[in-house]
Amino acid sequence: MTEADELTDAELVAHYRRDPDLFTVVHDRYHRDVYLYVAGRLDTQIAEDITAETFLVAFDRRDRFDPELGELRPWLFGIATNLIARHRRKETRHYRALARLGPDPDVEGHENRVVTSVTAQRMQPHLARALAALSGGERDVLLLVALGQLGYEEVAQALGIAVGTVGSRLSRARVKILTLIDKEKARG
């Protein structure tokens, strides 16, 4: 572990402004979190591209980051979310395609599959349809919380919205998801 690895975000920002090579510490510190969030929203190939682009944009805008407004992690998630928005049509098509596929048929040799895995597999098309039905703002908030594991304040910072807006969008998204999944179950 290097001395730079032990710096707080605010200290790191101060240092990388003088020595841009230190931005690699930001990349090393947050790459995995950003990638997992993006990969949860899009396929892995696009996730790699968007994650790389997120850090490229962050590097280009590093002098504009203000540590007094928040931490680096939600700032990076905000950049990633904005880049994902460019791919929103593709994302929606992806969810619709997953919904059309339905659950994978049971394959011999998987007798030991965990019950939660089977349940999740069967729920995938229902969840995909429900996610596709959400507004972009609701989907962003829901997935930043669920996949990015950001708190309300971090989501607010990432999206540039009020914390109350995060709460209301998340609440609406949860209600819509549950309603749509219940309707899907009723249809059989």
Short mmCIF file of C-alpha atoms in Angstrom, two decimals:
data_model
loop_
_atom_site.label_atom_id
_atom_site.label_comp_id
_atom_site.label_asym_id
_atom_site.label_seq_id
_atom_site.Cartn_x
_atom_site.Cartn_y
_atom_site.Cartn_z
CA MET A 1 0.00 0.00 0.00
CA THR A 2 1.41 3.37 -0.98
CA GLU A 3 1.13 6.62 0.89
CA ALA A 4 -1.32 7.91 -1.75
CA ASP A 5 -3.62 4.95 -1.09
CA GLU A 6 -4.11 6.17 2.46
CA LEU A 7 -5.21 9.68 1.49
CA THR A 8 -8.81 10.75 2.04
CA ASP A 9 -10.75 11.78 -1.06
CA ALA A 10 -10.31 15.48 -0.24
CA GLU A 11 -6.55 15.03 0.25
CA LEU A 12 -6.33 12.98 -2.92
CA VAL A 13 -8.10 15.71 -4.91
CA ALA A 14 -5.64 18.32 -3.61
CA HIS A 15 -2.69 16.10 -4.54
CA TYR A 16 -3.87 14.97 -8.00
CA ARG A 17 -4.43 18.56 -9.03
CA ARG A 18 -0.68 19.06 -8.63
CA ASP A 19 0.24 15.57 -9.85
CA PRO A 20 -2.31 14.18 -12.35
CA ASP A 21 -0.62 10.75 -12.20
CA LEU A 22 -2.20 10.35 -8.75
CA PHE A 23 -5.59 10.08 -10.44
CA THR A 24 -4.71 6.40 -10.85
CA VAL A 25 -5.42 6.07 -7.12
CA VAL A 26 -8.98 7.32 -7.76
CA HIS A 27 -9.30 4.75 -10.53
CA ASP A 28 -7.92 1.94 -8.37
CA ARG A 29 -10.09 2.94 -5.41
CA TYR A 30 -13.43 3.20 -7.23
CA HIS A 31 -13.18 1.26 -10.49
CA ARG A 32 -14.72 -1.94 -9.11
CA ASP A 33 -17.72 -0.14 -7.55
CA VAL A 34 -18.45 1.84 -10.71
CA TYR A 35 -18.00 -1.20 -12.93
CA LEU A 36 -20.36 -3.35 -10.83
CA TYR A 37 -23.00 -0.62 -10.91
CA VAL A 38 -22.73 -0.16 -14.68
CA ALA A 39 -22.58 -3.93 -15.31
CA GLY A 40 -25.78 -4.30 -13.34
CA ARG A 41 -27.47 -1.81 -15.66
CA LEU A 42 -25.97 -2.85 -19.00
CA ASP A 43 -24.18 -5.84 -20.46
CA THR A 44 -20.57 -6.42 -19.47
CA GLN A 45 -18.95 -5.24 -22.70
CA ILE A 46 -20.77 -1.92 -22.55
CA ALA A 47 -20.06 -1.78 -18.82
CA GLU A 48 -16.34 -1.94 -19.51
CA ASP A 49 -16.64 0.86 -22.06
CA ILE A 50 -18.85 3.06 -19.87
CA THR A 51 -16.66 2.48 -16.82
CA ALA A 52 -13.57 3.45 -18.79
CA GLU A 53 -15.37 6.49 -20.17
CA THR A 54 -16.50 7.43 -16.64
CA PHE A 55 -12.91 7.66 -15.48
CA LEU A 56 -11.84 9.46 -18.65
CA VAL A 57 -14.55 12.09 -18.10
CA ALA A 58 -13.66 12.32 -14.41
CA PHE A 59 -9.99 12.79 -15.28
CA ASP A 60 -10.84 15.49 -17.81
CA ARG A 61 -13.05 17.24 -15.22
CA ARG A 62 -10.81 16.59 -12.20
CA ASP A 63 -10.12 20.29 -11.69
CA ARG A 64 -13.85 21.01 -11.49
CA PHE A 65 -14.54 18.49 -8.70
CA ASP A 66 -15.32 20.28 -5.43
CA PRO A 67 -14.71 18.08 -2.36
CA GLU A 68 -16.85 20.45 -0.29
CA LEU A 69 -19.90 19.33 -2.29
CA GLY A 70 -19.36 15.63 -1.58
CA GLU A 71 -17.17 12.59 -2.04
CA LEU A 72 -15.54 11.22 -5.18
CA ARG A 73 -17.56 7.97 -5.23
CA PRO A 74 -21.01 9.54 -5.75
CA TRP A 75 -19.49 12.03 -8.21
CA LEU A 76 -18.18 9.11 -10.27
CA PHE A 77 -21.55 7.35 -10.02
CA GLY A 78 -23.21 10.53 -11.29
CA ILE A 79 -20.90 10.59 -14.31
CA ALA A 80 -21.59 6.89 -14.94
CA THR A 81 -25.34 7.43 -14.65
CA ASN A 82 -25.19 10.28 -17.16
CA LEU A 83 -23.24 8.09 -19.57
CA ILE A 84 -25.76 5.30 -19.11
CA ALA A 85 -28.52 7.77 -19.98
CA ARG A 86 -26.97 8.05 -23.43
CA HIS A 87 -27.60 4.35 -23.79
CA ARG A 88 -31.11 4.44 -22.31
CA ARG A 89 -32.86 3.24 -25.45
CA LYS A 90 -30.50 0.30 -25.66
CA GLU A 91 -30.98 -0.37 -21.96
CA THR A 92 -34.77 -0.42 -22.35
CA ARG A 93 -34.50 -2.74 -25.37
CA HIS A 94 -32.22 -4.99 -23.28
CA TYR A 95 -34.82 -5.25 -20.48
CA ARG A 96 -37.60 -5.92 -22.98
CA ALA A 97 -35.53 -8.67 -24.62
CA LEU A 98 -34.88 -10.28 -21.23
CA ALA A 99 -38.60 -10.15 -20.51
CA ARG A 100 -39.39 -11.92 -23.80
CA LEU A 101 -36.85 -14.68 -23.13
CA GLY A 102 -38.51 -15.92 -19.96
CA PRO A 103 -36.74 -18.16 -17.50
CA ASP A 104 -34.14 -20.63 -18.74
CA PRO A 105 -35.46 -24.17 -18.92
CA ASP A 106 -34.25 -26.52 -16.22
CA VAL A 107 -31.16 -28.32 -17.40
CA GLU A 108 -30.20 -31.82 -16.22
CA GLY A 109 -27.37 -31.88 -13.72
CA HIS A 110 -28.48 -28.77 -11.85
CA GLU A 111 -30.34 -30.64 -9.12
CA ASN A 112 -28.38 -28.86 -6.44
CA ARG A 113 -29.37 -25.38 -7.60
CA VAL A 114 -30.20 -23.15 -4.68
CA VAL A 115 -33.91 -22.28 -4.33
CA THR A 116 -33.19 -18.55 -4.38
CA SER A 117 -31.34 -18.88 -7.65
CA VAL A 118 -34.30 -20.64 -9.26
CA THR A 119 -36.69 -18.05 -7.90
CA ALA A 120 -34.51 -15.21 -9.15
CA GLN A 121 -34.28 -16.82 -12.56
CA ARG A 122 -38.06 -17.12 -12.80
CA MET A 123 -38.52 -13.54 -11.62
CA GLN A 124 -36.03 -12.11 -14.13
CA PRO A 125 -38.49 -11.51 -16.99
CA HIS A 126 -41.04 -9.99 -14.61
CA LEU A 127 -38.41 -7.71 -13.09
CA ALA A 128 -37.04 -6.79 -16.51
CA ARG A 129 -40.51 -5.73 -17.72
CA ALA A 130 -41.06 -3.76 -14.53
CA LEU A 131 -37.69 -1.97 -14.85
CA ALA A 132 -38.43 -1.10 -18.47
CA ALA A 133 -41.75 0.44 -17.38
CA LEU A 134 -40.12 2.84 -14.89
CA SER A 135 -39.26 6.40 -15.85
CA GLY A 136 -35.56 7.06 -16.39
CA GLY A 137 -35.32 8.99 -13.11
CA GLU A 138 -37.03 6.25 -11.12
CA ARG A 139 -34.85 3.56 -12.71
CA ASP A 140 -31.67 5.57 -12.05
CA VAL A 141 -32.50 6.07 -8.37
CA LEU A 142 -33.60 2.46 -7.84
CA LEU A 143 -30.52 1.00 -9.52
CA LEU A 144 -28.08 3.40 -7.81
CA VAL A 145 -29.49 2.22 -4.47
CA ALA A 146 -29.82 -1.47 -5.39
CA LEU A 147 -26.75 -2.01 -7.56
CA GLY A 148 -24.51 0.90 -6.59
CA GLN A 149 -25.42 0.57 -2.91
CA LEU A 150 -25.44 4.33 -2.56
CA GLY A 151 -27.31 6.06 0.25
CA TYR A 152 -29.95 8.72 -0.42
CA GLU A 153 -27.49 11.61 -0.04
CA GLU A 154 -25.01 9.94 -2.39
CA VAL A 155 -27.74 9.31 -4.97
CA ALA A 156 -28.82 12.94 -4.66
CA GLN A 157 -25.25 14.06 -5.25
CA ALA A 158 -24.74 11.63 -8.14
CA LEU A 159 -27.87 12.80 -9.96
CA GLY A 160 -27.82 16.45 -8.88
CA ILE A 161 -31.26 16.23 -7.26
CA ALA A 162 -32.64 16.84 -3.76
CA VAL A 163 -32.56 14.06 -1.17
CA GLY A 164 -36.36 14.29 -0.92
CA THR A 165 -36.62 13.68 -4.66
CA VAL A 166 -34.50 10.56 -4.23
CA GLY A 167 -36.91 9.29 -1.58
CA SER A 168 -40.02 10.01 -3.62
CA ARG A 169 -38.61 8.49 -6.82
CA LEU A 170 -37.46 5.40 -4.94
CA SER A 171 -40.85 5.04 -3.28
CA ARG A 172 -42.69 5.38 -6.61
CA ALA A 173 -40.29 2.92 -8.25
CA ARG A 174 -40.82 0.34 -5.51
CA VAL A 175 -44.61 0.65 -5.73
CA LYS A 176 -44.55 0.36 -9.53
CA ILE A 177 -42.20 -2.64 -9.44
CA LEU A 178 -44.34 -4.48 -6.88
CA THR A 179 -47.57 -3.63 -8.72
CA LEU A 180 -46.22 -4.74 -12.09
CA ILE A 181 -44.75 -7.95 -10.69
CA ASP A 182 -48.04 -8.75 -8.92
CA LYS A 183 -49.91 -8.20 -12.22
CA GLU A 184 -47.43 -10.51 -13.99
CA LYS A 185 -47.97 -13.21 -11.35
CA ALA A 186 -51.74 -12.88 -11.70
CA ARG A 187 -51.44 -13.46 -15.46
CA GLY A 188 -49.55 -16.63 -14.70
#
